[in-house]
Short mmCIF file of the C-alpha atoms (twelve columns), coordinates in Angstrom:
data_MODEL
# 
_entry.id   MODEL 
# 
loop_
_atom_site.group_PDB 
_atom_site.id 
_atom_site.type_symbol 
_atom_site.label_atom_id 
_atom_site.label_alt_id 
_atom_site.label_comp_id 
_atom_site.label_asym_id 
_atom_site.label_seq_id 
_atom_site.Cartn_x 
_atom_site.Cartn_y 
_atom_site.Cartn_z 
_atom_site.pdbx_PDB_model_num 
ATOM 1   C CA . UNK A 1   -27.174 -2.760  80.239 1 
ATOM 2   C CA . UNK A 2   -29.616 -1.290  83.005 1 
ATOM 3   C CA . UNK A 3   -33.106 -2.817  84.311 1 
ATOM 4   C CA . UNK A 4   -35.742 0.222   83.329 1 
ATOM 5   C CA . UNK A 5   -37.152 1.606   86.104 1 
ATOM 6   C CA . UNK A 6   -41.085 2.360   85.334 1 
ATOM 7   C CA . UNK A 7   -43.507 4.887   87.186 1 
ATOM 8   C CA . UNK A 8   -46.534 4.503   85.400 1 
ATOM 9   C CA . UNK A 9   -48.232 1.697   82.477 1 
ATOM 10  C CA . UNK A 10  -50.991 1.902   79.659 1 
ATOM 11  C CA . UNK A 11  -53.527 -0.953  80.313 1 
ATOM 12  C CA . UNK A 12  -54.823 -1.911  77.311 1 
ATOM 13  C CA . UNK A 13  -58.341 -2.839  77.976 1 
ATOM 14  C CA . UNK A 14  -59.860 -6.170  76.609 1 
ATOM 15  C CA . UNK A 15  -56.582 -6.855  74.787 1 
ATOM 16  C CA . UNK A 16  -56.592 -9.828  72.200 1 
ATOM 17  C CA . UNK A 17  -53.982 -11.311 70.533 1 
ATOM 18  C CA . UNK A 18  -54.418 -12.654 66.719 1 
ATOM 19  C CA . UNK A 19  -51.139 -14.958 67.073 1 
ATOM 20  C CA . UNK A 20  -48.810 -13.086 66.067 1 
ATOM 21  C CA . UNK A 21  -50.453 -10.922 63.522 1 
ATOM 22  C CA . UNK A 22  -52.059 -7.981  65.827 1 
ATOM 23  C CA . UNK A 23  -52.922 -7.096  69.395 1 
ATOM 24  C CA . UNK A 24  -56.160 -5.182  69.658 1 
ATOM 25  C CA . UNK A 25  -57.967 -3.560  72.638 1 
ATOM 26  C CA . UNK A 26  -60.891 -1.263  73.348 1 
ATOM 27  C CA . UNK A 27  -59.794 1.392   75.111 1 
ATOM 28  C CA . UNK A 28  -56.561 2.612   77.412 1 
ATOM 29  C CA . UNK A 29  -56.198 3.424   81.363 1 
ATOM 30  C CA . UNK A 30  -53.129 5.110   82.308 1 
ATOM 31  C CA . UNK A 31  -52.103 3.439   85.511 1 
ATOM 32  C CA . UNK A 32  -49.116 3.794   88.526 1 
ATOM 33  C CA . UNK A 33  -47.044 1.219   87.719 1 
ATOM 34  C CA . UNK A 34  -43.978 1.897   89.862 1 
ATOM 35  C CA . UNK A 35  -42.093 -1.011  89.012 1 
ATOM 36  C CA . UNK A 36  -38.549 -2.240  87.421 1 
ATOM 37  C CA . UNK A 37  -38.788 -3.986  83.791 1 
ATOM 38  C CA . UNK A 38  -36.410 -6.754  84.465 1 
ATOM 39  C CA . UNK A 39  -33.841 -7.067  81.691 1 
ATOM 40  C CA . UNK A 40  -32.259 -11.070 81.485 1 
ATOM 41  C CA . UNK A 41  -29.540 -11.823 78.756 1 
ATOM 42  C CA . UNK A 42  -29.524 -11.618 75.876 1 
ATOM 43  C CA . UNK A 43  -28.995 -8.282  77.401 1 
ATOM 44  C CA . UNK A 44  -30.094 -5.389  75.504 1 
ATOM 45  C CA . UNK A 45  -33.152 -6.405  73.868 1 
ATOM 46  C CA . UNK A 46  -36.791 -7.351  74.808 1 
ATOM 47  C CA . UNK A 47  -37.172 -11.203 74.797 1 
ATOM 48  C CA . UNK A 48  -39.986 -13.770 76.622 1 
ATOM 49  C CA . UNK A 49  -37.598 -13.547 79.723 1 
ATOM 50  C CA . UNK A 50  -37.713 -10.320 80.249 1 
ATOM 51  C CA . UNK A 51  -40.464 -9.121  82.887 1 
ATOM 52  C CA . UNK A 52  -42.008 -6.830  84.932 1 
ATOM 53  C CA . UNK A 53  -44.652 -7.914  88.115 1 
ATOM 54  C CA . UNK A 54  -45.113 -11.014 87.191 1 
ATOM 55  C CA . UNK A 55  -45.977 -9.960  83.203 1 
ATOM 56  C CA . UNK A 56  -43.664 -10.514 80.244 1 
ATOM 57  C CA . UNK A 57  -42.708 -9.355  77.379 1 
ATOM 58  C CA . UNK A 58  -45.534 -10.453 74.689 1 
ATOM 59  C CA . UNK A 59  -43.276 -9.558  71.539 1 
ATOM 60  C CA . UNK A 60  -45.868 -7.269  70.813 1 
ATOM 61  C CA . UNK A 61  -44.910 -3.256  70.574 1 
ATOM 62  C CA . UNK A 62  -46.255 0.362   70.345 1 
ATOM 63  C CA . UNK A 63  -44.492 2.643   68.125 1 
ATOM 64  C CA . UNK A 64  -44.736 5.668   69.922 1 
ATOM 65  C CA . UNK A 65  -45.479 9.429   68.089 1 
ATOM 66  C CA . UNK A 66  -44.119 11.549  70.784 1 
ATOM 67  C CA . UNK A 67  -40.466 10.498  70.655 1 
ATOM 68  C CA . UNK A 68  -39.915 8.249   68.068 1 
ATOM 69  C CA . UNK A 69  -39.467 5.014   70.180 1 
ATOM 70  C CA . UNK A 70  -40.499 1.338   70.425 1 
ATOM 71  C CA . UNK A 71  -42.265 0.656   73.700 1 
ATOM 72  C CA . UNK A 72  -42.698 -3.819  74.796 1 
ATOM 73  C CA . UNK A 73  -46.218 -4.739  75.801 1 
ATOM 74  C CA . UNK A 74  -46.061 -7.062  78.534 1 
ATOM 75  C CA . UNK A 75  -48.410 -9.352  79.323 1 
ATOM 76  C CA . UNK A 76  -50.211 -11.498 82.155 1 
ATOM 77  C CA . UNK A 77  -53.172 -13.896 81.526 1 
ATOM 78  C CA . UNK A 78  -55.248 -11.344 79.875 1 
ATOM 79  C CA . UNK A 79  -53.916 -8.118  81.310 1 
ATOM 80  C CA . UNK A 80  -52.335 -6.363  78.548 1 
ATOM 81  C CA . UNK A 81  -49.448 -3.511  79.986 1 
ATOM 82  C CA . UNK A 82  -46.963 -0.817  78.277 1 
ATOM 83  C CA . UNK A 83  -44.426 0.468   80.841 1 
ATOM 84  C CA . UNK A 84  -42.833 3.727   80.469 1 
ATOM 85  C CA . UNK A 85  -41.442 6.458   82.468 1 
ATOM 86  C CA . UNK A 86  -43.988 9.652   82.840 1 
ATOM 87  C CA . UNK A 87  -40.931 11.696  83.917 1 
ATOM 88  C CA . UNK A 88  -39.408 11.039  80.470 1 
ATOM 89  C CA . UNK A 89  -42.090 11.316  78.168 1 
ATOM 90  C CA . UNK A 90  -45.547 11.178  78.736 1 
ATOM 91  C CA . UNK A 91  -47.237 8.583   76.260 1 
ATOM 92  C CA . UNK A 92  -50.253 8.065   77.223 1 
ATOM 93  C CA . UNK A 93  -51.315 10.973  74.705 1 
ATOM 94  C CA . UNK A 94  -49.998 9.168   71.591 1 
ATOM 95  C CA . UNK A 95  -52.220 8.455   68.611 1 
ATOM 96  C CA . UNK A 96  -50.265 5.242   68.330 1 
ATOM 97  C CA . UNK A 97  -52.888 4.000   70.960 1 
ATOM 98  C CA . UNK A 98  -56.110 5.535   68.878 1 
ATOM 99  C CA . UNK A 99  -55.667 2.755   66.646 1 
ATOM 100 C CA . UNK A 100 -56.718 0.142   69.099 1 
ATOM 101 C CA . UNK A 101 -54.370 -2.015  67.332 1 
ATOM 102 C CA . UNK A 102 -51.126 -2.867  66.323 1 
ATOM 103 C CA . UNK A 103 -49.963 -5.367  63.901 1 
ATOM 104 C CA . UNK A 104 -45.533 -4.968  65.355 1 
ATOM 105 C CA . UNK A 105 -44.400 -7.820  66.819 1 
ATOM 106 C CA . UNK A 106 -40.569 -9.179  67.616 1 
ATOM 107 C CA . UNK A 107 -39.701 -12.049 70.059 1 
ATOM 108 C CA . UNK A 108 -36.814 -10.268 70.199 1 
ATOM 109 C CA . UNK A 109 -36.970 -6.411  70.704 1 
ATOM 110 C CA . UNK A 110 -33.597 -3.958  70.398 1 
ATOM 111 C CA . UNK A 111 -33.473 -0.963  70.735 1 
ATOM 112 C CA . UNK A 112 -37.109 -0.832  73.659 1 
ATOM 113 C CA . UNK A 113 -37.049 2.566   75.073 1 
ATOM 114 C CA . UNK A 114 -38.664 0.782   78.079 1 
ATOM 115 C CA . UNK A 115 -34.872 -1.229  78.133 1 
ATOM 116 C CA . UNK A 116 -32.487 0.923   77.829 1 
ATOM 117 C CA . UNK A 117 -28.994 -0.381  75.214 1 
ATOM 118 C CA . UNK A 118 -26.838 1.146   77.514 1 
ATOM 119 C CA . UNK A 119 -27.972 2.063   80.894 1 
ATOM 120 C CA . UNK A 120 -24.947 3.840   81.703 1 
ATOM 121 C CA . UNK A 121 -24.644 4.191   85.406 1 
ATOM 122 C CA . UNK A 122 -24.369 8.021   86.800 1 
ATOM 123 C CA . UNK A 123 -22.857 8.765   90.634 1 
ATOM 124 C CA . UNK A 124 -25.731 10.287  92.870 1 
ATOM 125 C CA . UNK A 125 -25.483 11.139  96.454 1 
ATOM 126 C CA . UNK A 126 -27.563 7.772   97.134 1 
ATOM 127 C CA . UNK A 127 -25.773 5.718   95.048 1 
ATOM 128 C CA . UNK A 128 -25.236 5.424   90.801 1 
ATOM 129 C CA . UNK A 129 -28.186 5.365   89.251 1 
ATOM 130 C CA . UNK A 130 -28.910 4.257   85.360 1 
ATOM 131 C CA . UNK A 131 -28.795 7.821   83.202 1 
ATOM 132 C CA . UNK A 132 -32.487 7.016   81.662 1 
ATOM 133 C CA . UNK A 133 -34.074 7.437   85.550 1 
ATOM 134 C CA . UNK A 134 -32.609 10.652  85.631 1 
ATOM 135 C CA . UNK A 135 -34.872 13.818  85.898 1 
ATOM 136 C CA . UNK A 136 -34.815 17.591  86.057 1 
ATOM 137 C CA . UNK A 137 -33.790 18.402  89.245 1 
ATOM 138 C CA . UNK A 138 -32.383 14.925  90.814 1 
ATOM 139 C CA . UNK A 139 -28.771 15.702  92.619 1 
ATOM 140 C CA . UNK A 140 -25.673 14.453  90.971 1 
ATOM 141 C CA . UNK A 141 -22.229 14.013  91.828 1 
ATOM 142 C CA . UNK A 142 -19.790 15.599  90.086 1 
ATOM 143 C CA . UNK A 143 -15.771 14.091  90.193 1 
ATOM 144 C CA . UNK A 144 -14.394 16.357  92.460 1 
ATOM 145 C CA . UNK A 145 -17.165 15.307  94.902 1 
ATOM 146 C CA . UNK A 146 -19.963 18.076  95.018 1 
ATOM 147 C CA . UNK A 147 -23.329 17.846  94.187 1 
ATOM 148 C CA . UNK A 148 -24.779 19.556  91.030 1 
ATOM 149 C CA . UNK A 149 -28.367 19.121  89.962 1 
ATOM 150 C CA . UNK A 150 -29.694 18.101  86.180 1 
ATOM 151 C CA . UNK A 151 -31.389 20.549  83.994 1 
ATOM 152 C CA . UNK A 152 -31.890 18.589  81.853 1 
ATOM 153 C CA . UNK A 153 -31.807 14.757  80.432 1 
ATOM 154 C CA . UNK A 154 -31.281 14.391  76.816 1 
ATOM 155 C CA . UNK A 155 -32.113 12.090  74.521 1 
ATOM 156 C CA . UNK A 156 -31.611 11.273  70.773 1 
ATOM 157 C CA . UNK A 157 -33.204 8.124   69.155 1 
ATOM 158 C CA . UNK A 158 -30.365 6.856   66.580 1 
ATOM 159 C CA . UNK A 159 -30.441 4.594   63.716 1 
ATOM 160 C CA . UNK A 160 -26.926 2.285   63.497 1 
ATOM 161 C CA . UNK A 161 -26.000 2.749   59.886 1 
ATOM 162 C CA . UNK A 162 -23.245 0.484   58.338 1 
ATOM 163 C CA . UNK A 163 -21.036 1.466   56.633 1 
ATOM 164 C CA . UNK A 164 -20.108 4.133   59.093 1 
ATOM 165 C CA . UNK A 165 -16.499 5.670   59.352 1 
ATOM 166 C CA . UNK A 166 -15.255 4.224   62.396 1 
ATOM 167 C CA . UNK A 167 -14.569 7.874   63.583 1 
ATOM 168 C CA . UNK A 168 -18.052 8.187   63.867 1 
ATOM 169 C CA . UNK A 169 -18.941 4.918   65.335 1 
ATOM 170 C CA . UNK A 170 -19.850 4.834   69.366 1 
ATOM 171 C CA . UNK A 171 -16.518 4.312   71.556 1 
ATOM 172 C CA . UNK A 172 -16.565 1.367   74.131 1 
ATOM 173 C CA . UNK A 173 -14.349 1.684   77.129 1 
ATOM 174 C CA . UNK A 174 -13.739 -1.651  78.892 1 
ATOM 175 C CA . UNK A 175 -13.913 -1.668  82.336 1 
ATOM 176 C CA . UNK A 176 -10.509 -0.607  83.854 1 
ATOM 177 C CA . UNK A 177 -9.264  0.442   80.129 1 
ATOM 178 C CA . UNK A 178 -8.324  3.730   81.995 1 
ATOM 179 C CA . UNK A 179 -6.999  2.769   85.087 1 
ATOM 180 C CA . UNK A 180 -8.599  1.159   88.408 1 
ATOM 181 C CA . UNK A 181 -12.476 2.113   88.232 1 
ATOM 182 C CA . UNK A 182 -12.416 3.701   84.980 1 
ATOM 183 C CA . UNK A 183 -14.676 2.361   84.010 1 
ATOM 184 C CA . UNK A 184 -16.279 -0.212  86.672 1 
ATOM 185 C CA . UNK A 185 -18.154 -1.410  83.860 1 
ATOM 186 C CA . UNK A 186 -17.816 -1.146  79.832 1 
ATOM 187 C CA . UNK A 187 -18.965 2.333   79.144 1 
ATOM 188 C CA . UNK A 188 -19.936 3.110   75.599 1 
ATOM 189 C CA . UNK A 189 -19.888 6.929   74.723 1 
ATOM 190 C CA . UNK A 190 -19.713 9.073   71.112 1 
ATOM 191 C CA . UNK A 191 -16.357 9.898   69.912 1 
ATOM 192 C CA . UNK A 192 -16.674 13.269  70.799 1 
ATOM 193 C CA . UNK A 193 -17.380 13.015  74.786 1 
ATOM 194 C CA . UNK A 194 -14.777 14.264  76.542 1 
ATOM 195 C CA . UNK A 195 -13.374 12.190  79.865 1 
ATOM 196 C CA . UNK A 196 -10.884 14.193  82.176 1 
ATOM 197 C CA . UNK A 197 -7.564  12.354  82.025 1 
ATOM 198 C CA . UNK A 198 -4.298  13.709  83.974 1 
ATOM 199 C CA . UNK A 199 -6.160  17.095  83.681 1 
ATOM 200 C CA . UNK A 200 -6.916  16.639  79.727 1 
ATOM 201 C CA . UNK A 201 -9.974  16.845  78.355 1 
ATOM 202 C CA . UNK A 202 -9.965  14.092  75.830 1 
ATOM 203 C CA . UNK A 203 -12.915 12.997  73.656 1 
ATOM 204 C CA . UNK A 204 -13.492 9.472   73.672 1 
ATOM 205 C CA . UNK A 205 -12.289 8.939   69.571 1 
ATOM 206 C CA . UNK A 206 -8.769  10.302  70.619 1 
ATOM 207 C CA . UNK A 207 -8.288  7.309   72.804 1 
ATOM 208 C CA . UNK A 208 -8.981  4.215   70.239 1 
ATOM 209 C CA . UNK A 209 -6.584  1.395   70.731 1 
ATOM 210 C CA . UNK A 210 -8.489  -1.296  69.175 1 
ATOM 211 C CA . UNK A 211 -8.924  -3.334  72.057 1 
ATOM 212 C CA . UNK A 212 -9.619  -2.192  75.886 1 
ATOM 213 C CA . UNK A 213 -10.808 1.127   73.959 1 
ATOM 214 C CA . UNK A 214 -12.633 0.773   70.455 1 
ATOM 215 C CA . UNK A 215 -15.156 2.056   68.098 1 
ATOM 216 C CA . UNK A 216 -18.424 -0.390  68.375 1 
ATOM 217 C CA . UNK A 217 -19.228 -2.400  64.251 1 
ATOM 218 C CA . UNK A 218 -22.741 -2.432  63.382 1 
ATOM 219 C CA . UNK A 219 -23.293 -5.833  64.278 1 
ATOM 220 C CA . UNK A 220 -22.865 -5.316  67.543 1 
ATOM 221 C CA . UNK A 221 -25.128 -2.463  68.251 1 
ATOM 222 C CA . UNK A 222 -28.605 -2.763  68.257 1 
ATOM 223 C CA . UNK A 223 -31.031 -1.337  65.042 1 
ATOM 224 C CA . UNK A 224 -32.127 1.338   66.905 1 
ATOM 225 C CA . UNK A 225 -30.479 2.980   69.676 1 
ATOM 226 C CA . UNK A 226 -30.436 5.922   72.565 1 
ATOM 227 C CA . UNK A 227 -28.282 8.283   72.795 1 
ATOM 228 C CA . UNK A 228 -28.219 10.611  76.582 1 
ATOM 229 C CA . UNK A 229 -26.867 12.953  77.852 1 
ATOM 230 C CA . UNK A 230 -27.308 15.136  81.061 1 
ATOM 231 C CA . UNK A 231 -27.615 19.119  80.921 1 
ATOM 232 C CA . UNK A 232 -26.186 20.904  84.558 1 
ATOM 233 C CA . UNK A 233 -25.989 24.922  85.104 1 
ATOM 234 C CA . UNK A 234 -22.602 24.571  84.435 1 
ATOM 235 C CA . UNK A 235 -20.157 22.355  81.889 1 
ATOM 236 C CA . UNK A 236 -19.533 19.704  84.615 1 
ATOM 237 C CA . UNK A 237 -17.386 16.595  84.833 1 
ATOM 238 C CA . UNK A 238 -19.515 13.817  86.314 1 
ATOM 239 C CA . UNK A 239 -19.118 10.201  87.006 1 
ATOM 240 C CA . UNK A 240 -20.172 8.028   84.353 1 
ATOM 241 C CA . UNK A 241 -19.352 4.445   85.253 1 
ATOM 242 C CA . UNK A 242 -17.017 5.855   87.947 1 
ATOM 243 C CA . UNK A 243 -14.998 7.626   84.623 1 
ATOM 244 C CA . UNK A 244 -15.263 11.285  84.751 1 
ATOM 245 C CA . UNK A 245 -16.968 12.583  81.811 1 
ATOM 246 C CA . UNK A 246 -18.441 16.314  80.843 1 
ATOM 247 C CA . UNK A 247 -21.983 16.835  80.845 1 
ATOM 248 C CA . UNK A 248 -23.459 18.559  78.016 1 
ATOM 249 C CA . UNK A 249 -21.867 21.413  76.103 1 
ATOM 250 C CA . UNK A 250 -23.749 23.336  73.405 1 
ATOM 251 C CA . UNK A 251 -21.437 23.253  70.692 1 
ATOM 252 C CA . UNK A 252 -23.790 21.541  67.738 1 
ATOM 253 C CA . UNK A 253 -26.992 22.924  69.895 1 
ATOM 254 C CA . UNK A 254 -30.122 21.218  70.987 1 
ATOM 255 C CA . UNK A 255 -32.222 20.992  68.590 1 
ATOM 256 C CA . UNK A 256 -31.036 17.795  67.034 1 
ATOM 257 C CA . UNK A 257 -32.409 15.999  70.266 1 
ATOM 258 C CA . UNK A 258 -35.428 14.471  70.455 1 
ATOM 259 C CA . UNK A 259 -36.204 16.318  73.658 1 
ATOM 260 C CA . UNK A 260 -36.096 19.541  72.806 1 
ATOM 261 C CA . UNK A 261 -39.206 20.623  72.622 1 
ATOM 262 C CA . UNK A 262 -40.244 19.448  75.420 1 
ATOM 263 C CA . UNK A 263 -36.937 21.502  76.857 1 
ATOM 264 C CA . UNK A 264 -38.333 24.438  75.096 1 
ATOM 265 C CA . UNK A 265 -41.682 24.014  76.658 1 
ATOM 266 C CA . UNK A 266 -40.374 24.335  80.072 1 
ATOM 267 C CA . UNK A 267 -37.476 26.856  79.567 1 
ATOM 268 C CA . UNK A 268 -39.180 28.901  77.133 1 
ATOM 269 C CA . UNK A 269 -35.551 29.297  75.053 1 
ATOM 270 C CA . UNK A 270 -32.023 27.727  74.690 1 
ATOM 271 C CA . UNK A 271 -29.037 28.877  76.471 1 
ATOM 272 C CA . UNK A 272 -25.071 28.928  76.288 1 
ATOM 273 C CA . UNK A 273 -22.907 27.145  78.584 1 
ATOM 274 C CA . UNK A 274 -19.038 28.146  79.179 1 
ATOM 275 C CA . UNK A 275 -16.286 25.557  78.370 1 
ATOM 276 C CA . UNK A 276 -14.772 24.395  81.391 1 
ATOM 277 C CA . UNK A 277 -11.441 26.113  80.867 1 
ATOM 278 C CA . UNK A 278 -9.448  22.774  80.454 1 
ATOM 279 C CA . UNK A 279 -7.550  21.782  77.631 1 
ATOM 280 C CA . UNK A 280 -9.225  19.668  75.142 1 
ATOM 281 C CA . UNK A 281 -7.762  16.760  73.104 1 
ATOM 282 C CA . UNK A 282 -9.790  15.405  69.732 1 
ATOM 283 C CA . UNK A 283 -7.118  13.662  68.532 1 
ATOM 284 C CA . UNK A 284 -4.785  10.913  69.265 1 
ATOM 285 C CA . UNK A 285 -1.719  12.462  67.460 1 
ATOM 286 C CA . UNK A 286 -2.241  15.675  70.701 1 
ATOM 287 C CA . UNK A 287 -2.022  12.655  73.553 1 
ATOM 288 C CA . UNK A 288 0.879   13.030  75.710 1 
ATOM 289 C CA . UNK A 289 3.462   10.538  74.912 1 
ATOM 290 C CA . UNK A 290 3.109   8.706   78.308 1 
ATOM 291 C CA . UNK A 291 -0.885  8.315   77.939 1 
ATOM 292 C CA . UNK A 292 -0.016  7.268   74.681 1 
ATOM 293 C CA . UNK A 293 2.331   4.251   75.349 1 
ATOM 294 C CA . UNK A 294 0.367   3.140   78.230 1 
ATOM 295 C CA . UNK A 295 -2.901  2.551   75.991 1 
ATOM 296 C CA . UNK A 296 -0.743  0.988   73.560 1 
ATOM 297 C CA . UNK A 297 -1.095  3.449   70.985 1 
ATOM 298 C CA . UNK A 298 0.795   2.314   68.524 1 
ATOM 299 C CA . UNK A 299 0.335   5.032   65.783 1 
ATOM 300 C CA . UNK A 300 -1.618  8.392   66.088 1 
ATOM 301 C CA . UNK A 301 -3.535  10.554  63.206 1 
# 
């Protein structure tokens, strides 16, 4: 879980709360608001502890148009805020805020796109920075130590379904499942993101050994959820929670991301990116024998 890192807020001007029932305001200012939305356990959800200058998170929230999200207002005597990221998307445009009202409220928030489920930490030259702060642009490291620069940052805003094949279900890697550092922290990927491994390209869902690797249930993944991903000139391997992982690779395409027409908007078209020319695993049954044993593998389909 990663703090979300704000630049700018909505004021929502003369803001009244009805209880619980409905926040209503007058009007909106779009203001710099370069600060961190503090994220206190239960991590991974908005709660009353969670803050941001000295405001906290009312329960209210703004379902947003433009991507699809829930955004916390946070509140302060009888200033009224909605961080977000302009970088990411740019809400201050919604129609959500037309209304002058809104009637959704949870003391307990999962799945905020102003806190991020997974926050997965990415190696930059100044140190690893939460993927969701990533722009077009911003330097990267990539494993063998250079620096690349993101195209792009994707994001898809996902509904956890039960009932869902476990094959299908997000992988968690527990810190050090891999070796040393790999991962400094649990890192929680789909099945079918590939991590380099003794020169391997394996996707995540090949490596499932039910307990320092494992598919995430439903109940412990939040209603709605992010999914990211980073776009570089090339097919890279990067450092993801100090695990290197690829960075995006066109094989199902773009357009099932919620940011692609904003990607369209500034690169006018799509484009194809070369496989790194490494041989890729998708299935546990291809591991070599020694990975195999030493992740306690017991079987492999």
């Amino acid at each position: 879980m990663a703090n979300y890192e704000a630049t700018h807020a909505i004021a929502l001007v003369a803001g009244k709360a009805s209880g619980t029932a409905s926040l209503s305001w007058d009007r909106i200012v779009d203001i710099d608001h370069v600060r961190t939305v503090t994220d206190t356990a239960p991590f991974g959800e908005l709660d009353p502890t969670d803050t941001t200058a000295g405001s906290v998170f009312s329960g209210f929230y703004i379902d947003i148009d433009i991507d699809g999200a829930f955004y916390g207002v946070f509140v302060s005597g009888n200033t009224w805020i909605v961080p977000y990221n302009k970088a990411q998307f740019d809400i201050s445009t919604s129609t959500a805020f037309a209304a002058k009202i809104t009637t959704n409220h949870a003391p307990n928030l999962a799945g905020a796109a102003n806190c991020f489920l997974t926050g997965t930490k990415i190696a930059t030259p100044s140190g690893a920075r939460a993927i969701e702060t990533l722009v077009p642009g911003d330097a990267i490291l990539t494993a063998d130590d250079r620096i690349t620069q993101v195209v792009w940052v994707w994001r898809q805003d996902a509904i956890t379904l039960r009932g869902l094949a476990p094959a299908r279900a997000p992988i968690c890697i527990s810190a050090d499942a891999l070796g040393p550092g790999c991962s400094t922290h649990d890192l929680t990927v789909t099945a079918d993101h590939a991590l380099l491994i003794d020169g391997l390209l394996i996707n995540a869902g090949a490596l499932v050994n039910g307990s320092t690797i494992r598919p995430l249930s439903p109940d412990e993944m939040p209603p709605r959820h992010g999914l990211w991903h980073i776009e570089t000139a090339a097919h890279e391997l990067i450092l993801a929670e100090g695990c290197a992982a690829e960075t995006f690779l066109d094989y199902t395409g773009r357009a099932g991301f919620d940011t692609h027409g904003a990607y369209l908007a500034r690169y006018g078209a799509d484009r194809l990116i070369a496989e790194l020319p490494l041989t890729r695993i998708c299935t546990a049954r291809h591991l070599p024998p020694a990975l195999r044993a030493g992740l306690g593998i017991a079987s492999a389909a």
